[in-house]
CSV table of C-alpha atoms in Angstrom, one decimal:
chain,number,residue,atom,x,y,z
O,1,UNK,CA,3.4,-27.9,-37.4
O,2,UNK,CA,3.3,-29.6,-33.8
O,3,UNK,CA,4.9,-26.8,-30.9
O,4,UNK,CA,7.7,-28.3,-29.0
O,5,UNK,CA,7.0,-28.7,-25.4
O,6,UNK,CA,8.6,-31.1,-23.3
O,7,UNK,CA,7.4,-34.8,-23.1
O,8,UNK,CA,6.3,-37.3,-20.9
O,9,UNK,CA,8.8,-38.7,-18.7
O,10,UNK,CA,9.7,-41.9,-21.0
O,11,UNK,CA,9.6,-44.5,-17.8
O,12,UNK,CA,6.0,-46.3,-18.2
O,13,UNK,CA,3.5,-46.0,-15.7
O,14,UNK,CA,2.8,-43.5,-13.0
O,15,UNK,CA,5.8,-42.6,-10.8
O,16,UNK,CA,4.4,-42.1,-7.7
O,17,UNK,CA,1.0,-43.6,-5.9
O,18,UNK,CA,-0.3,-40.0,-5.2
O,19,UNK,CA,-1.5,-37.6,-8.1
O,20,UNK,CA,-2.6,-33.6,-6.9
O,21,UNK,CA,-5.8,-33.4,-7.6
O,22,UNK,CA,-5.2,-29.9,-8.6
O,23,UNK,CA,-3.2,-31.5,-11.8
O,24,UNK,CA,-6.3,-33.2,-12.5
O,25,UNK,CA,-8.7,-30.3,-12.7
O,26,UNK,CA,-6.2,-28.5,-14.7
O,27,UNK,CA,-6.1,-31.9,-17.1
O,28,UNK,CA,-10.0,-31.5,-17.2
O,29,UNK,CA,-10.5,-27.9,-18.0
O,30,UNK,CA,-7.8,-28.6,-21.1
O,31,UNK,CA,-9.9,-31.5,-21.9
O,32,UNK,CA,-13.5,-29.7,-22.0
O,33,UNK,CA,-12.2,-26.4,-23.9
O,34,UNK,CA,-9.3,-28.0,-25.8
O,35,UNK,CA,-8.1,-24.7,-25.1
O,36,UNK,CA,-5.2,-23.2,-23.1
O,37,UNK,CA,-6.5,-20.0,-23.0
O,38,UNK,CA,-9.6,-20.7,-22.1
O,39,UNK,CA,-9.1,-23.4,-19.7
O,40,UNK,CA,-6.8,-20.9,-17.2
O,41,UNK,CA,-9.4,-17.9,-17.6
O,42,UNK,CA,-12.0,-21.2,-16.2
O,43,UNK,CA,-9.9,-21.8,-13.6
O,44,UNK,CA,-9.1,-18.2,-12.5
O,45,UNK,CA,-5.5,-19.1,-13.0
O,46,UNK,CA,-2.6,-17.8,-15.3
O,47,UNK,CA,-2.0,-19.9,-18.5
O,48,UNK,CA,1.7,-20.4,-18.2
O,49,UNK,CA,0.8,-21.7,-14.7
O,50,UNK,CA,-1.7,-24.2,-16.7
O,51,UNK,CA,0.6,-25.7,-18.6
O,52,UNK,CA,2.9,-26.5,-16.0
O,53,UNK,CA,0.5,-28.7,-13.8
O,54,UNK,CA,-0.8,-30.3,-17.6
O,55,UNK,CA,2.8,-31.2,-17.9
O,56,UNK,CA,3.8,-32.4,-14.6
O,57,UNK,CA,0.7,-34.8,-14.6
O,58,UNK,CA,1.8,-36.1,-18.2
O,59,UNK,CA,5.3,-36.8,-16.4
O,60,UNK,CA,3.8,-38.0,-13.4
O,61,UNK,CA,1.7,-40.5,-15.7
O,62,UNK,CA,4.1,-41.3,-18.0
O,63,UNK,CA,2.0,-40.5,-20.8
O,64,UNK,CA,1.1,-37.8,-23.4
O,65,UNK,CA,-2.5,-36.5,-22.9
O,66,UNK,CA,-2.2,-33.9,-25.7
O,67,UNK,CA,-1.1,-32.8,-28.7
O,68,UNK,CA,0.0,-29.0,-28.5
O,69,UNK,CA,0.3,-27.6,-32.3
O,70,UNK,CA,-0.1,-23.8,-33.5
O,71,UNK,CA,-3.8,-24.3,-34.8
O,72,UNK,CA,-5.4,-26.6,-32.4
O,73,UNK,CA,-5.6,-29.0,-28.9
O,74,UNK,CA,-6.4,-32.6,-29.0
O,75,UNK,CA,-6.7,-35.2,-26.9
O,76,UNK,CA,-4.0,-38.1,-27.5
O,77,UNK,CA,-5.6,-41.8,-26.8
O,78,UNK,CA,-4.0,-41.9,-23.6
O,79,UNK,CA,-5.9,-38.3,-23.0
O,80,UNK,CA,-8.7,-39.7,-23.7
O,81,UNK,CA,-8.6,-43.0,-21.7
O,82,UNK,CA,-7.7,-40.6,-18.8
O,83,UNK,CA,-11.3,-38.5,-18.4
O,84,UNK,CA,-13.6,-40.7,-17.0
O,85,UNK,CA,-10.9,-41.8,-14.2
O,86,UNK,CA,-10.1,-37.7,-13.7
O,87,UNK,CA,-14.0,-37.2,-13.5
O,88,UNK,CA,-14.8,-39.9,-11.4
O,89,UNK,CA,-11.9,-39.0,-8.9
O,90,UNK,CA,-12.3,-35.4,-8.7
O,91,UNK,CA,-16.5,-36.2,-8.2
O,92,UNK,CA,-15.3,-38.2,-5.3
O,93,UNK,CA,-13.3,-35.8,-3.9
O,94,UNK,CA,-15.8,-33.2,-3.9
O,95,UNK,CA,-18.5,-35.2,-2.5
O,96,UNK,CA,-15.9,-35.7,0.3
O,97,UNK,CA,-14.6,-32.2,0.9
O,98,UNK,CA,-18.5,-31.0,0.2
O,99,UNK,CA,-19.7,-33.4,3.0
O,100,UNK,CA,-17.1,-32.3,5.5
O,101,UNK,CA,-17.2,-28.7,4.7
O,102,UNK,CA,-20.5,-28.2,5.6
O,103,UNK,CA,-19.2,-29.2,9.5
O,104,UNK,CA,-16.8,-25.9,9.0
O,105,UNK,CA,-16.7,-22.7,7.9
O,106,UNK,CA,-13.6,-21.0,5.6
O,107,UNK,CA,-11.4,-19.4,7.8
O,108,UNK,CA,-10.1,-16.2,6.5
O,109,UNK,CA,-6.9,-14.6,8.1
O,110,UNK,CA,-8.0,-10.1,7.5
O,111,UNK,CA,-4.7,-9.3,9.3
O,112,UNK,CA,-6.3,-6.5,10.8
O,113,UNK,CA,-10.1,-5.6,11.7
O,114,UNK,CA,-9.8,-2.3,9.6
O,115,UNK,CA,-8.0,-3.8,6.8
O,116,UNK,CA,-10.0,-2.6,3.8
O,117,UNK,CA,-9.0,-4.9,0.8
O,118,UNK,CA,-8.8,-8.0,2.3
O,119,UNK,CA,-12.3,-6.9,4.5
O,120,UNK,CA,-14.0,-5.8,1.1
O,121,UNK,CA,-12.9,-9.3,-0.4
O,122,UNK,CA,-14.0,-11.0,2.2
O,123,UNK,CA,-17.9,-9.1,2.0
O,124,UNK,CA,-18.0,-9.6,-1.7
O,125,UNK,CA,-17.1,-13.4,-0.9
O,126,UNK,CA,-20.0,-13.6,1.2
O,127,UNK,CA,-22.5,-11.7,-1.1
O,128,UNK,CA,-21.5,-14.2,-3.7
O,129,UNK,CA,-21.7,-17.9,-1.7
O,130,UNK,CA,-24.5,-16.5,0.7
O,131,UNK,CA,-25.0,-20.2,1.8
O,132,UNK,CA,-21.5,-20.7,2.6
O,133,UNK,CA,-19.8,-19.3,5.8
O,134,UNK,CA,-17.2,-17.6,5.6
O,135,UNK,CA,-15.5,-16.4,9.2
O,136,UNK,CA,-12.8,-13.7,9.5
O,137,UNK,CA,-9.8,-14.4,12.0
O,138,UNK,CA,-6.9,-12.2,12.7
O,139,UNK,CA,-3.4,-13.2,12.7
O,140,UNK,CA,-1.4,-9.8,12.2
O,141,UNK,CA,1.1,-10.4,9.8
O,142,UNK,CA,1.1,-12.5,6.6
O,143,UNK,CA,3.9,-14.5,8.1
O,144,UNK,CA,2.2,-15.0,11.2
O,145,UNK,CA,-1.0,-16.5,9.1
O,146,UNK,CA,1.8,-18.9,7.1
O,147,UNK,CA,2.1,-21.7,9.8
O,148,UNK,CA,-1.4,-21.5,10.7
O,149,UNK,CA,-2.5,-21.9,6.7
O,150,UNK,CA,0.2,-24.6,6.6
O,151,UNK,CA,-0.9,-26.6,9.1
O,152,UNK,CA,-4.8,-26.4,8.4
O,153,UNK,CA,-5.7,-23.7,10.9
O,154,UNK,CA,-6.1,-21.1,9.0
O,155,UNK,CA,-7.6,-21.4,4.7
O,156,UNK,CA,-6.6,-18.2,3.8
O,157,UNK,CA,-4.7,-14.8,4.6
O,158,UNK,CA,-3.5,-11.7,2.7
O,159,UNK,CA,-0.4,-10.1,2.0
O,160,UNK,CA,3.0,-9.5,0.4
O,161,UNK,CA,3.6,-13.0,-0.7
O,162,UNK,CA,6.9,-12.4,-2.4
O,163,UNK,CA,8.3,-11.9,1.4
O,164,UNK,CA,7.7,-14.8,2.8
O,165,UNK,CA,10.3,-17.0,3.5
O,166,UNK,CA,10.8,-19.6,0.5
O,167,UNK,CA,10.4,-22.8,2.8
O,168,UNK,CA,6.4,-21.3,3.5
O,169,UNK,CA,5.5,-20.4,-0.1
O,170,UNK,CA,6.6,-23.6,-1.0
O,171,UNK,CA,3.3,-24.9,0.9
O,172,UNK,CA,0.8,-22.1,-0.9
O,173,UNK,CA,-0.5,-20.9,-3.6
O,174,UNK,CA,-1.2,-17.2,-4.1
O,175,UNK,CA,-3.5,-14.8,-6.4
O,176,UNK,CA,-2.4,-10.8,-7.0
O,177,UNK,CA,-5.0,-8.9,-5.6
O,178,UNK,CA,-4.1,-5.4,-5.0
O,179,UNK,CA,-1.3,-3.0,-5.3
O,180,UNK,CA,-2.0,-0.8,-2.1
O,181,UNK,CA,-0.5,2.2,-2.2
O,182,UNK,CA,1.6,3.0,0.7
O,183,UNK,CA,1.2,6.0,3.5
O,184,UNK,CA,3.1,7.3,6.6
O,185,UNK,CA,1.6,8.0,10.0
O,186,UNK,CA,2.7,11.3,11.0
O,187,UNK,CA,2.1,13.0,14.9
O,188,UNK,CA,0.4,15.8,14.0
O,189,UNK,CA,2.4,18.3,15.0
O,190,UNK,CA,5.4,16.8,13.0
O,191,UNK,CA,7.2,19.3,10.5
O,192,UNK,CA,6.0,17.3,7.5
O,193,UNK,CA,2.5,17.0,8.9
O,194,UNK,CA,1.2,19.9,6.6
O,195,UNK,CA,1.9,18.5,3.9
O,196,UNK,CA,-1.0,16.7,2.0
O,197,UNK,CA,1.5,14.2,0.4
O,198,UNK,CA,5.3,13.4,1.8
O,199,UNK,CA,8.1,12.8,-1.0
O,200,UNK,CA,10.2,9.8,0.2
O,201,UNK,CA,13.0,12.4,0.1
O,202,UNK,CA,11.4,14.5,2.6
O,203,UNK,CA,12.1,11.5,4.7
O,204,UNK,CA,15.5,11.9,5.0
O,205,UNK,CA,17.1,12.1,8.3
O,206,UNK,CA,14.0,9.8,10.0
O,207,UNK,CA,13.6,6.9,11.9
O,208,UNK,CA,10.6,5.3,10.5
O,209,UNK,CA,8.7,2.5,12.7
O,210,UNK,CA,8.0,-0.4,10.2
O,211,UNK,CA,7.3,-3.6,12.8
O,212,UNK,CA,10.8,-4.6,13.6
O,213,UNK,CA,11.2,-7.7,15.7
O,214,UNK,CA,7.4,-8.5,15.1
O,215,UNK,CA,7.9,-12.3,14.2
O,216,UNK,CA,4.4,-12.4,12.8
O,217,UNK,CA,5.7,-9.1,9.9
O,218,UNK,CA,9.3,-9.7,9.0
O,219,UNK,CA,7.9,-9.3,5.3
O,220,UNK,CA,6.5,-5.9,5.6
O,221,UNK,CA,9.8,-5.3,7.7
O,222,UNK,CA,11.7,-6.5,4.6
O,223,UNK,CA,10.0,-4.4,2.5
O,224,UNK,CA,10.3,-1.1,4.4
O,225,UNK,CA,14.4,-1.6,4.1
O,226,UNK,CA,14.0,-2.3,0.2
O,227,UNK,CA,12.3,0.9,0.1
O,228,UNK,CA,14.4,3.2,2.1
O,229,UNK,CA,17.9,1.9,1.1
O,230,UNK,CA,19.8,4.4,-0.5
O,231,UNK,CA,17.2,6.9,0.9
O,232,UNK,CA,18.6,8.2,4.3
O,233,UNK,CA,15.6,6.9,6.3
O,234,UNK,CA,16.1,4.3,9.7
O,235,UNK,CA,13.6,1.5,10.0
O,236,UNK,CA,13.2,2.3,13.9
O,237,UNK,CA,14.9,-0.2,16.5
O,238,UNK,CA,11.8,-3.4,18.2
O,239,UNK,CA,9.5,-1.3,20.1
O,240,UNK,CA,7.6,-4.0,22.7
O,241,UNK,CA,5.1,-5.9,20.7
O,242,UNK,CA,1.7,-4.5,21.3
O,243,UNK,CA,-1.4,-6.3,21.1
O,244,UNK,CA,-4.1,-4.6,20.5
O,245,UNK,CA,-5.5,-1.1,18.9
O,246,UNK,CA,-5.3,0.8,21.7
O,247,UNK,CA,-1.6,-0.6,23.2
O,248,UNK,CA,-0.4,0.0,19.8
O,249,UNK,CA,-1.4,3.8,19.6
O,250,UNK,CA,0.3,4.0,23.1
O,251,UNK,CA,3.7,2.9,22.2
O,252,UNK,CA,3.2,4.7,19.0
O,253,UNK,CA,2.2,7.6,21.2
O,254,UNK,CA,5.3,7.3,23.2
O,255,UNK,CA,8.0,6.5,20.3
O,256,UNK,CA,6.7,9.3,17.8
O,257,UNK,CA,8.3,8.0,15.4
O,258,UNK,CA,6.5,8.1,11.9
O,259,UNK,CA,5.1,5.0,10.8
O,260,UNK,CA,5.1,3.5,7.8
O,261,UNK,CA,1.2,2.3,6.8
O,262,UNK,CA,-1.0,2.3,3.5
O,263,UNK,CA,-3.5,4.8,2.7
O,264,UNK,CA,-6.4,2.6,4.4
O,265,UNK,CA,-4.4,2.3,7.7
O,266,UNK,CA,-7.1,3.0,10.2
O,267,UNK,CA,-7.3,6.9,12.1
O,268,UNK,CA,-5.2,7.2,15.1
O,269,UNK,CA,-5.7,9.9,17.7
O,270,UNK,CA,-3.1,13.1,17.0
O,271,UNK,CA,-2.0,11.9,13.9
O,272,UNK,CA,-2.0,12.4,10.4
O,273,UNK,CA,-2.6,10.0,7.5
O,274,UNK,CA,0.2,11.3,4.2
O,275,UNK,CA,0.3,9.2,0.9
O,276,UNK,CA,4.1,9.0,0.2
O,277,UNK,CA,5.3,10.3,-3.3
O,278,UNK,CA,8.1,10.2,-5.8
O,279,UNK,CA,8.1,7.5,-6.2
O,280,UNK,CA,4.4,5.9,-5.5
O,281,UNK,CA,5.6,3.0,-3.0
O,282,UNK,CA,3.1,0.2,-3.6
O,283,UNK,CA,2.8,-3.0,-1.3
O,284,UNK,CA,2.1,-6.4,-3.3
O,285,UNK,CA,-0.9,-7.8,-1.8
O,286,UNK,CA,-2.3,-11.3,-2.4
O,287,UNK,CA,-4.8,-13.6,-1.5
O,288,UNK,CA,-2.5,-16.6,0.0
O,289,UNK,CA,-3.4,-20.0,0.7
O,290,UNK,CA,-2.5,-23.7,1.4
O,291,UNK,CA,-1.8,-25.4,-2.4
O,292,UNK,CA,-4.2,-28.2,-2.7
O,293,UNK,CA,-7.5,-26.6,-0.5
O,294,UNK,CA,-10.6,-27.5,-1.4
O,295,UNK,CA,-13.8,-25.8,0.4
O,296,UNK,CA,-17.2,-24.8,-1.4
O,297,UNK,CA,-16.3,-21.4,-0.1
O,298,UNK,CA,-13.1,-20.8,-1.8
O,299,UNK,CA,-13.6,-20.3,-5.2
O,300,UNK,CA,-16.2,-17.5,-4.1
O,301,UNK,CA,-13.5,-15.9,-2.2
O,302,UNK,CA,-10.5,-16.2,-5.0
O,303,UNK,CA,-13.9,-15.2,-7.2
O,304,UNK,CA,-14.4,-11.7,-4.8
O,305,UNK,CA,-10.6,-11.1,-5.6
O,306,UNK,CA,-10.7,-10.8,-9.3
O,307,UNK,CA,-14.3,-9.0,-9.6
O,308,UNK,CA,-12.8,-6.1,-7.2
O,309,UNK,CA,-9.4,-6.2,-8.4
O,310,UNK,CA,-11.2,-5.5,-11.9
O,311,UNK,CA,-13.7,-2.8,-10.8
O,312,UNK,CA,-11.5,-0.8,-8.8
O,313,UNK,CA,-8.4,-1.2,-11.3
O,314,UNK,CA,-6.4,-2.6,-7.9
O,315,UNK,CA,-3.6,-4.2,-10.4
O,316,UNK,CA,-2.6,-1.1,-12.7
O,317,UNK,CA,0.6,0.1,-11.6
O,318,UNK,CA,1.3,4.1,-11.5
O,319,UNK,CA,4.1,5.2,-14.3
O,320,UNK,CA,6.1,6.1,-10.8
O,321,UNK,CA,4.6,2.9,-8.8
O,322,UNK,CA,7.6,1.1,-7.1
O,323,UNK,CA,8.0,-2.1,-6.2
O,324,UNK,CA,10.8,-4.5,-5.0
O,325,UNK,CA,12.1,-6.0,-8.1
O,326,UNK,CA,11.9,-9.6,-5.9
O,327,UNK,CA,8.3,-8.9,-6.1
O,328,UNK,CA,7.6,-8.6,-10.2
O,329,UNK,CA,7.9,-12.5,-10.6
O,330,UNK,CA,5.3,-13.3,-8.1
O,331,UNK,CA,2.9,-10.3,-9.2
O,332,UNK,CA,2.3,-11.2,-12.5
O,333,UNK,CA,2.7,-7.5,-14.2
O,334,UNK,CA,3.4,-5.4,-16.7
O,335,UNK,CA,4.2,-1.9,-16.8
């Protein structure tokens, strides 16, 4: 019995002059393993995310390229009349990219020099592609990285993807990495300072610094005030955007207002580092790029993200994780 799925668009011929070239790798992968299943796990992306390109290509072409039933995968005549122009283009392509990308390095957006998950993606990355370069930069903010990744400054950054305005993630792609969980930086002679974890509700009452008026943050911003509605706790007014390690310990210094952070937030002189509890506040982090880059390095560094995600368990979610409920969708999880 054949599984209903919509059609081709019934116009003949392509409809446009440009095809993605990401449509035809997915095409390809379908074609070798005349599998769904196995095609995304090939291509280190989600299976319902698979179908989608395979279907917009068959619209974009005008034709069916397979037949979908409950048993099997086959190539239609039009399917198969397609490989040899999919192989030949995509060879192309990479003999371009391949030529050109040996002029450049990947440039990797870490937010922050102590940034521990995106750093120890960005090592694994270059343990596996050892004759690839792969070069850190540091743009502070996933929405600061956006523009640069949109217009070809930047390859990729980290971060919570789900905050970014929808205009930029229209432009990228994104792969759940991590679910960090989230701290407050405490002076350390603050009341709650002794404590070796703070309850949100011991929160109550404060004024929490979470990068207000940072253009280059508005999503950790965003999700600070998801977290605290309802709780009692102030997202602290713009403090004067400091650039730097040492100016931002010195506003910090002079504000003393708690800080919200994640438990790898790097030490800061007289202060405390608290996990925050009941709930387990978790911030969504992705690896985040422009949709349609290609670079030798790349699939070493989206590579790096599942092997770690999968050796340190980065993607279970505590029984009292929380998250944004914007953020599910783009996470991919289940409880």
């Amino acid at each position: 019995m054949s599984v209903s799925s919509p059609g081709p668009d019934p116009s003949p011929g392509p409809r446009s002059h440009h095809l993605d070239p990401r449509l035809l790798r997915a095409f390809l992968a379908v074609a070798d393993e005349l599998h769904f299943t196995r095609a995304a796990a090939r291509l280190y992306v989600a299976q319902q995310a698979l179908s989608r390109d395979v279907r917009r290509l068959e619209r974009e072409l005008g034709a069916e390229l397979f037949v979908r039933t409950t048993r099997q995968v086959t190539l239609t005549g039009d399917g198969e009349r397609l490989v040899p122009y999919a192989r030949r283009a995509l060879d192309a392509q990479d003999e371009l990219l391949a030529a050109f990308a040996q002029a450049r390095p990947l440039l990797v957006d870490l937010n922050f020099p102590d940034q521990a998950t995106a750093r120890a993606v960005l090592l694994r990355a270059r343990e596996l592609a050892p004759d690839q370069e792969l070069m850190a930069r540091y743009e502070s903010g996933l929405t600061g990285a956006a523009g640069e990744l949109l217009a070809g400054r930047l390859d990729a950054s980290f971060g919570r993807f789900a905050g970014l305005d929808p205009a930029l993630r229209a432009g990228l792609d994104h792969q759940p990495v991590r679910f960090e969980p989230m701290a407050v930086v405490l002076p350390e002679d603050h009341p709650l300072a002794s404590l070796e974890r703070v309850p949100l509700a011991a929160l109550e009452g404060e004024t929490v610094y979470a990068g207000a008026g940072n253009p280059r943050t508005p999503e950790w911003t965003d999700l600070a005030r998801r977290l605290f509605e309802g709780r009692g706790i102030d997202i602290a007014p713009p403090a004067p955007l400091a650039v730097g390690d040492e100016e931002f310990q010195r506003i910090m210094a002079k504000t003393r207002n708690p800080i919200l952070a994640v438990v790898d937030f790097p030490a800061m002189p007289a202060t405390v580092l608290r996990p925050l509890v009941d709930p387990v506040p978790l911030s969504p982090v992705s690896l985040v790029w422009r949709r349609g880059l290609a670079h030798p390095a790349f699939d070493a560094l989206r590579r790096a993200t599942i092997e770690l995600s999968v050796e340190h368990d980065w993607l279970r979610r505590p029984a009292d994780g929380w998250i944004p409920a914007t953020d599910e969708p783009h996470m991919n999880i289940h409880k």
